Coordinates of C-alpha atoms in Angstrom, one line a residue:
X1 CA 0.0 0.0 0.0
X2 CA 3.1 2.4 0.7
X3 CA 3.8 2.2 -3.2
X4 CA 0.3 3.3 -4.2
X5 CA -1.0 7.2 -3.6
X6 CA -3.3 7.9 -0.7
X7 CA -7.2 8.8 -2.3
X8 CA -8.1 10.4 1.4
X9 CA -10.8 11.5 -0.6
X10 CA -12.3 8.1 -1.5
X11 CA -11.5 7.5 2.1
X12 CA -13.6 10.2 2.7
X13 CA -16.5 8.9 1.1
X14 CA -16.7 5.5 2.3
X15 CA -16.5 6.9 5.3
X16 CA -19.4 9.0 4.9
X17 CA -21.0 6.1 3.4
X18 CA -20.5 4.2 6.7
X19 CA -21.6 6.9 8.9
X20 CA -24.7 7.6 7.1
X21 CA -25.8 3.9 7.0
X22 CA -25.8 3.7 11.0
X23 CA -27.7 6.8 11.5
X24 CA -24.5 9.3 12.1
X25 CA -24.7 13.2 9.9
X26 CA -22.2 14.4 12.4
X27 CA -19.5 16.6 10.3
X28 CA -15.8 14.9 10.7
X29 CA -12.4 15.0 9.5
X30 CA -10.1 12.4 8.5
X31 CA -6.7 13.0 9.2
X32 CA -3.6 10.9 8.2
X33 CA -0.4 11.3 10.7
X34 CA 3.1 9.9 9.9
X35 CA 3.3 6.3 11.8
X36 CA 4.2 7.2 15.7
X37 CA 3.9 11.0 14.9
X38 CA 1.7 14.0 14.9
X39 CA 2.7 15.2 11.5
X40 CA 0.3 15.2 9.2
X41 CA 0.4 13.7 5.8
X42 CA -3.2 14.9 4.3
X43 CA -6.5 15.5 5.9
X44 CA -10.1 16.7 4.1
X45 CA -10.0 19.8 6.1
X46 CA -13.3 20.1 6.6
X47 CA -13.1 23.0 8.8
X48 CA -13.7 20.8 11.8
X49 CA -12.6 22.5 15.1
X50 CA -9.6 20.7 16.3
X51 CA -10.4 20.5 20.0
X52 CA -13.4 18.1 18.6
X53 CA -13.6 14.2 19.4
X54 CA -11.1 12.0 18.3
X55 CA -10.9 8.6 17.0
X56 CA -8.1 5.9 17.9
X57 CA -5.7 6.2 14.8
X58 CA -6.0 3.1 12.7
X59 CA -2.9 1.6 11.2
X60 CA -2.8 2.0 7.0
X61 CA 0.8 0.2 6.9
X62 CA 4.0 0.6 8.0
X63 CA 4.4 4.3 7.2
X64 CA 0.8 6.2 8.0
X65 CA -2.3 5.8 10.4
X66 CA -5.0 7.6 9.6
X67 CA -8.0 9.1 12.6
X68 CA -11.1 10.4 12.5
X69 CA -12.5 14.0 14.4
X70 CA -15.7 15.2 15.0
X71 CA -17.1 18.2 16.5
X72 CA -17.6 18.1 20.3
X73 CA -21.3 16.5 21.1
X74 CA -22.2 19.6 23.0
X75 CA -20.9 21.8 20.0
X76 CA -23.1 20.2 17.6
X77 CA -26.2 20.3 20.1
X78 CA -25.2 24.1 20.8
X79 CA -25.6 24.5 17.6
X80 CA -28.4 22.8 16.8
X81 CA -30.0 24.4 19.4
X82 CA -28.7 28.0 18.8
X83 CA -32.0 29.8 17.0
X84 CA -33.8 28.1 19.8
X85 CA -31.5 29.3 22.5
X86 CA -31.6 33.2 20.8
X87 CA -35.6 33.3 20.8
X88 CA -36.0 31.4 24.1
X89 CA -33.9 34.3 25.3
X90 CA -35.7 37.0 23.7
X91 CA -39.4 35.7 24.6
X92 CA -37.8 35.6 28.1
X93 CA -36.3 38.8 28.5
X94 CA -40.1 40.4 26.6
X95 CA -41.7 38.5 29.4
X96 CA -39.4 40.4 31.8
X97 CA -39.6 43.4 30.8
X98 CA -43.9 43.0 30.9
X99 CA -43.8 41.7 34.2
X100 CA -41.7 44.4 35.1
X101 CA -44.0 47.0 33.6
X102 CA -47.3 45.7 35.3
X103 CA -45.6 45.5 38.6
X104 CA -44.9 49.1 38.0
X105 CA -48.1 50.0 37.2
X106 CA -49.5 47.8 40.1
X107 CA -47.5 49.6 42.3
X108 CA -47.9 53.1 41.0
X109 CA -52.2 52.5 41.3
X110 CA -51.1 51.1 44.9
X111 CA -49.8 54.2 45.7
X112 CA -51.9 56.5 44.2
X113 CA -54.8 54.2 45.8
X114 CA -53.2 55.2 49.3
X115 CA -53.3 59.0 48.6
X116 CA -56.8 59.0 47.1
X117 CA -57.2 57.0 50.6
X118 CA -55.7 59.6 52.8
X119 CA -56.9 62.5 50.9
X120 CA -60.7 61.3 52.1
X121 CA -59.8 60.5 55.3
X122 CA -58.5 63.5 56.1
X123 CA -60.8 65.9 54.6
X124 CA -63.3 63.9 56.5
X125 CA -61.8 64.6 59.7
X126 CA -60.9 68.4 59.0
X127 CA -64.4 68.9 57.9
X128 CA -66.2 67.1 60.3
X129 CA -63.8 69.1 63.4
X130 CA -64.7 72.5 62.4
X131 CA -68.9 71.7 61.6
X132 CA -69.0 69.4 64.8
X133 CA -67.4 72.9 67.0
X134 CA -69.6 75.2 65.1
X135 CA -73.0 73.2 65.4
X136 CA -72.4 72.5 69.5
X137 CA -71.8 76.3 70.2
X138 CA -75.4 76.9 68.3
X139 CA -76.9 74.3 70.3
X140 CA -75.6 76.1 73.6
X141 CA -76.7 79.7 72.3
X142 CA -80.6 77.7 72.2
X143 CA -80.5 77.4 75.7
X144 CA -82.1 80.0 77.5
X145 CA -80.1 80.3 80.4
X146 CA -76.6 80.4 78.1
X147 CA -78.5 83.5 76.4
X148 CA -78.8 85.4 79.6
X149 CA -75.6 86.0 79.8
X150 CA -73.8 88.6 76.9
X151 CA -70.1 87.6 77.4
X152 CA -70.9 84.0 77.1
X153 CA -73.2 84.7 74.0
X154 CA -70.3 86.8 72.4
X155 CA -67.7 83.9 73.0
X156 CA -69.9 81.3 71.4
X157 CA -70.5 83.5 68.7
X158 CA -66.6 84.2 68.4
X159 CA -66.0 80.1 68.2
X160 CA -68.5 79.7 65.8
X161 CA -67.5 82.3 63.4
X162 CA -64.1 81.1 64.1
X163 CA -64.7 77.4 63.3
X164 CA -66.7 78.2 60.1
X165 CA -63.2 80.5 59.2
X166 CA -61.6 77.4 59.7
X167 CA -64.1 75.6 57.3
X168 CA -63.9 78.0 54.8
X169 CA -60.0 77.7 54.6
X170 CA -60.4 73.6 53.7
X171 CA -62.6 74.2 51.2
X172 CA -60.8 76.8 49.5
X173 CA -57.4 75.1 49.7
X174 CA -59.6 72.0 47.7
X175 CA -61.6 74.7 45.1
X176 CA -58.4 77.0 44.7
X177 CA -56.2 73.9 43.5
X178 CA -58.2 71.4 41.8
X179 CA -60.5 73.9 39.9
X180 CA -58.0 76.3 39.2
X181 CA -55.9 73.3 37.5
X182 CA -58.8 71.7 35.9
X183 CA -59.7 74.8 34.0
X184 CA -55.9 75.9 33.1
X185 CA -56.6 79.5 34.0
X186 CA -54.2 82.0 34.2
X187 CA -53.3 84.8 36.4
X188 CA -56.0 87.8 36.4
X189 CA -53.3 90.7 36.4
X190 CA -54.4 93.7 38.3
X191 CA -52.3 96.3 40.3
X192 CA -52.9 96.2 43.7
X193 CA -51.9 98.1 46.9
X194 CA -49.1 94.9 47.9
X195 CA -49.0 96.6 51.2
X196 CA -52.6 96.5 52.4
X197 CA -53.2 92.9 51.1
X198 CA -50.3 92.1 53.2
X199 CA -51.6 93.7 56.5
X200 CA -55.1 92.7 55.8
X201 CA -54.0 89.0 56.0
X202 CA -52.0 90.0 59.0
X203 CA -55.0 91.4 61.0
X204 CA -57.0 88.1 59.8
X205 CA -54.8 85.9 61.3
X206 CA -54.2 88.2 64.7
X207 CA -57.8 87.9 65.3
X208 CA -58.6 84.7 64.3
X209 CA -55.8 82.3 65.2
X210 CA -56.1 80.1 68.5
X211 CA -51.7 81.1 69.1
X212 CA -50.1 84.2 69.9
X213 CA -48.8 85.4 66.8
X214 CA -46.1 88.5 66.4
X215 CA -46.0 89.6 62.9
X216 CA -42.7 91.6 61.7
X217 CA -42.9 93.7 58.7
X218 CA -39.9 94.8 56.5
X219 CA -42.2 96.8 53.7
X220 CA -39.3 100.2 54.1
X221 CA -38.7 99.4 50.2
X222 CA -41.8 98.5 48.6
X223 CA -42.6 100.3 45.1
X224 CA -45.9 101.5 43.3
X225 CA -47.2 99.6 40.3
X226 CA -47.3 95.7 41.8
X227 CA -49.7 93.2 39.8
X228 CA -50.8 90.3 40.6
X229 CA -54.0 88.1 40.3
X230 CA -56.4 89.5 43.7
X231 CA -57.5 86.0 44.3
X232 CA -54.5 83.7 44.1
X233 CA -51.7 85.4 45.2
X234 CA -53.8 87.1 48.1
X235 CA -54.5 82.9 48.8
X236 CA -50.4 81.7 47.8
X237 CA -49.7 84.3 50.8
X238 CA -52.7 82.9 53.3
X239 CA -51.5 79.7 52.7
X240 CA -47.8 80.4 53.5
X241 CA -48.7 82.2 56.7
X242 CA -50.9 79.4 57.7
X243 CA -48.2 76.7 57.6
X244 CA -46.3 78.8 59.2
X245 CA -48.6 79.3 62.5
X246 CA -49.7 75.2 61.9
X247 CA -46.0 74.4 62.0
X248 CA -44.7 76.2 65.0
X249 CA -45.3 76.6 68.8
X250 CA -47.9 78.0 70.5
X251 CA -45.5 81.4 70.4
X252 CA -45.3 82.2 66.5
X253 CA -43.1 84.5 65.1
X254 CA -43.5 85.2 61.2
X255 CA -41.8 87.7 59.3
X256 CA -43.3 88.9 56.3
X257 CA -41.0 91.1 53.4
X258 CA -41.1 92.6 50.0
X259 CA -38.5 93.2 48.1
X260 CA -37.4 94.5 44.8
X261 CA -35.6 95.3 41.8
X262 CA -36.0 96.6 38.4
X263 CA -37.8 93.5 37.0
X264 CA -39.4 91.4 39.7
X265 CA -40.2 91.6 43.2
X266 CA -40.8 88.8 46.0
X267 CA -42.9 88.1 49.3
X268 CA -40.5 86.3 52.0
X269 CA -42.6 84.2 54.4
X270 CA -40.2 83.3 57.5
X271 CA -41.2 81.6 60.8
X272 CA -39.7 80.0 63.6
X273 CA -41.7 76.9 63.5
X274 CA -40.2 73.1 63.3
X275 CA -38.3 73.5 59.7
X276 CA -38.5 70.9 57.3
X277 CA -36.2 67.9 56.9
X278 CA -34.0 68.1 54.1
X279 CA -34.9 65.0 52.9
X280 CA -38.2 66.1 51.9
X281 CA -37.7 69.6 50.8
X282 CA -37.7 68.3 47.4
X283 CA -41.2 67.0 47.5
X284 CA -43.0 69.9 49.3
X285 CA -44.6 71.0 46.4
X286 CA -45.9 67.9 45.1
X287 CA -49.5 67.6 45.2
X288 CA -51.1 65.5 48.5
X289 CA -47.6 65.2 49.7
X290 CA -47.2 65.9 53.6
X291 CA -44.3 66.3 56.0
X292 CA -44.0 63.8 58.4
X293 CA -44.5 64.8 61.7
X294 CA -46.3 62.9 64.2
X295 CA -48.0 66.2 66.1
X296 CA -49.5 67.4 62.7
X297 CA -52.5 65.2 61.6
X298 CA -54.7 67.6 59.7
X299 CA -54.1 69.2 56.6
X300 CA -54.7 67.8 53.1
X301 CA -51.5 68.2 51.2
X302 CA -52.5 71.1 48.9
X303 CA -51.4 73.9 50.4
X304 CA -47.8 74.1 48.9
X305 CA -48.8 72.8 45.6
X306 CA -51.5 75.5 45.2
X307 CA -48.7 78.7 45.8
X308 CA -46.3 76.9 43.2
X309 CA -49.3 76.9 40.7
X310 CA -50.0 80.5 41.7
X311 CA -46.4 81.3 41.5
X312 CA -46.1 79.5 37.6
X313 CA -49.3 81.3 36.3
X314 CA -47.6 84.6 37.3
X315 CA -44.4 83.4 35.5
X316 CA -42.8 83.5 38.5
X317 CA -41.2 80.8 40.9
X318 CA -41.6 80.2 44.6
X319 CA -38.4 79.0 47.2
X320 CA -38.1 77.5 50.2
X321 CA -35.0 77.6 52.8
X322 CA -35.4 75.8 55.9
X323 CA -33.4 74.5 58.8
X324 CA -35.0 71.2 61.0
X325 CA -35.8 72.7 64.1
X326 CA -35.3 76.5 63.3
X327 CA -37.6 77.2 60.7
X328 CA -38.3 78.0 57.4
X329 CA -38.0 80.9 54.7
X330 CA -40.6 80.6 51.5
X331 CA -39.9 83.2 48.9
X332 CA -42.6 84.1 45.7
X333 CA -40.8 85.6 43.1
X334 CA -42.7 87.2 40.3
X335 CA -42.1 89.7 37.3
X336 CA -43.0 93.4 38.0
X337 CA -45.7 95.6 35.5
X338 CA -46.6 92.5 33.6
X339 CA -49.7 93.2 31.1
X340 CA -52.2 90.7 30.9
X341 CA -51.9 88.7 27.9

């Protein structure tokens, strides 16, 4: 056989022949090696990797031995299994990705769920505290003996009108936000006398408020020609002086201040209340949202978000500074002499 030209390519083909018969398509090479050596003679070169199965070498004579390789099992299966593999992975990670998304959106109607929850049970209670106070003082002013005497009359009179005050304040910090959204409207520019707004809410809130409240004014630079819209800012200001006696002792000192350049002027709102945590400074202004503070239960969440809305319709902005503990500083910012549109 060592005088007659190896046909590795008839080899090749019986051996194809062979596989084929018992049920075997698995690609292979054949490769022949000098006898007791790894140098190769010829092989078909097949491409076959060369880290694939191998066969014992078979003795052709005295000179050459010939073996067979195939690709690994778990190659072949791998790659068999590939298109599979790709789309299995792609349906999976889809399936993911819509699990993920529900779980968001199951979440997201949890929590907004809980709000809408809270929102109702609170305006329940703050409702009900100021209609229950008012209605009991009228049922004491029916009682003939309560009505003999004046002073008493006058202080039941004074805790109604105060309680209904009260209940006039929760409803407009619910009409002022969620109608005033609903319908888009913008700021009704008018010039007004800054000043007397200001110390009309003052006196308001010196007569009205259960704590002793010392107002300081800083108004020594205040200019002519200030617009703004005479319901909502007038309200944006209420609302700031409100947290402001809510938030602090039963001694409450607020500072109110205007000042001014050129272009735009602003109303500072400082107290010496509890301050807010500067973790949640940056949600303040989000609708619903409250502080957390175990001695404040009532209040609906809608007080802050209403004086950024009135801040934004008078293309303005509105600031807060505040120290835990020491207080807080809120500051609206809006354009001077700005014609309505």
């Amino acid at each position: 056989m060592s005088d007659t030209p190896l046909n590795i390519s008839l080899l090749d083909s019986i051996y194809t022949r062979v596989l084929e018969d018992n049920g075997i398509y698995s690609p292979f090479e054949l490769i022949v090696y000098r006898m007791h050596t790894d140098s190769v003679i010829q092989s078909t070169n097949h491409s076959v990797m060369r880290y694939g199965q191998r066969t014992r070498r078979k003795e052709l004579d005295l000179n050459m031995e010939i073996q067979a390789m195939y690709k690994s099992h778990i190659a072949l299966i791998l790659q068999k299994m590939l298109l599979f593999i790709i789309l299995s992975a792609m349906v999976t990670g889809l399936i993911i990705m819509m699990l993920s998304y529900q779980l968001r959106i199951i979440t997201r109607q949890k929590r907004i769920e809980k709000v809408r929850q809270d929102f109702i049970d609170s305006m329940t209670h703050e409702l009900r505290h100021p209609l229950q106070g008012a209605l009991s003082m009228a049922e004491i002013l029916e009682n003939p003996t309560f009505a003999e005497n004046p002073e008493r009359v006058s202080n039941a009179i004074s805790r109604i009108k105060h309680n209904l005050f009260n209940l006039s304040k929760l409803l407009d910090s619910i009409v002022q936000k969620s109608y005033s959204e609903k319908l888009q409207q913008g700021a009704e520019w008018q010039e007004g006398n800054l000043q007397e707004m200001l110390n009309d809410l003052i006196a308001s809130f010196m007569l009205l408020s259960d704590k002793e409240i010392k107002f300081t004014t800083h108004f020594e630079h205040m200019k002519s020609g200030y617009c703004y819209d005479p319901v909502h800012f007038p309200n944006a200001v209420k609302n700031l002086i409100d947290n402001a006696v809510k938030y602090s002792s039963e001694t409450v000192e607020i500072t109110i201040s205007v000042v001014s350049n050129e272009n735009e002027f602003s109303v500072i709102v400082s107290d010496n209340g509890i301050g807010i945590p500067k973790e949640e400074i940056p949600r303040i202004f989000d609708k619903f949202y409250k502080v957390h503070n175990p001695r404040i239960k009532h209040g609906f969440g809608l007080g802050l978000s209403y004086v950024k809305w009135v801040a934004e319709i008078h293309l303005g902005s509105v600031n807060v500074q505040s120290r835990y503990g020491k207080g807080s500083e809120f500051i609206i910012t809006t354009p001077i002499l700005i014609e309505k549109a």
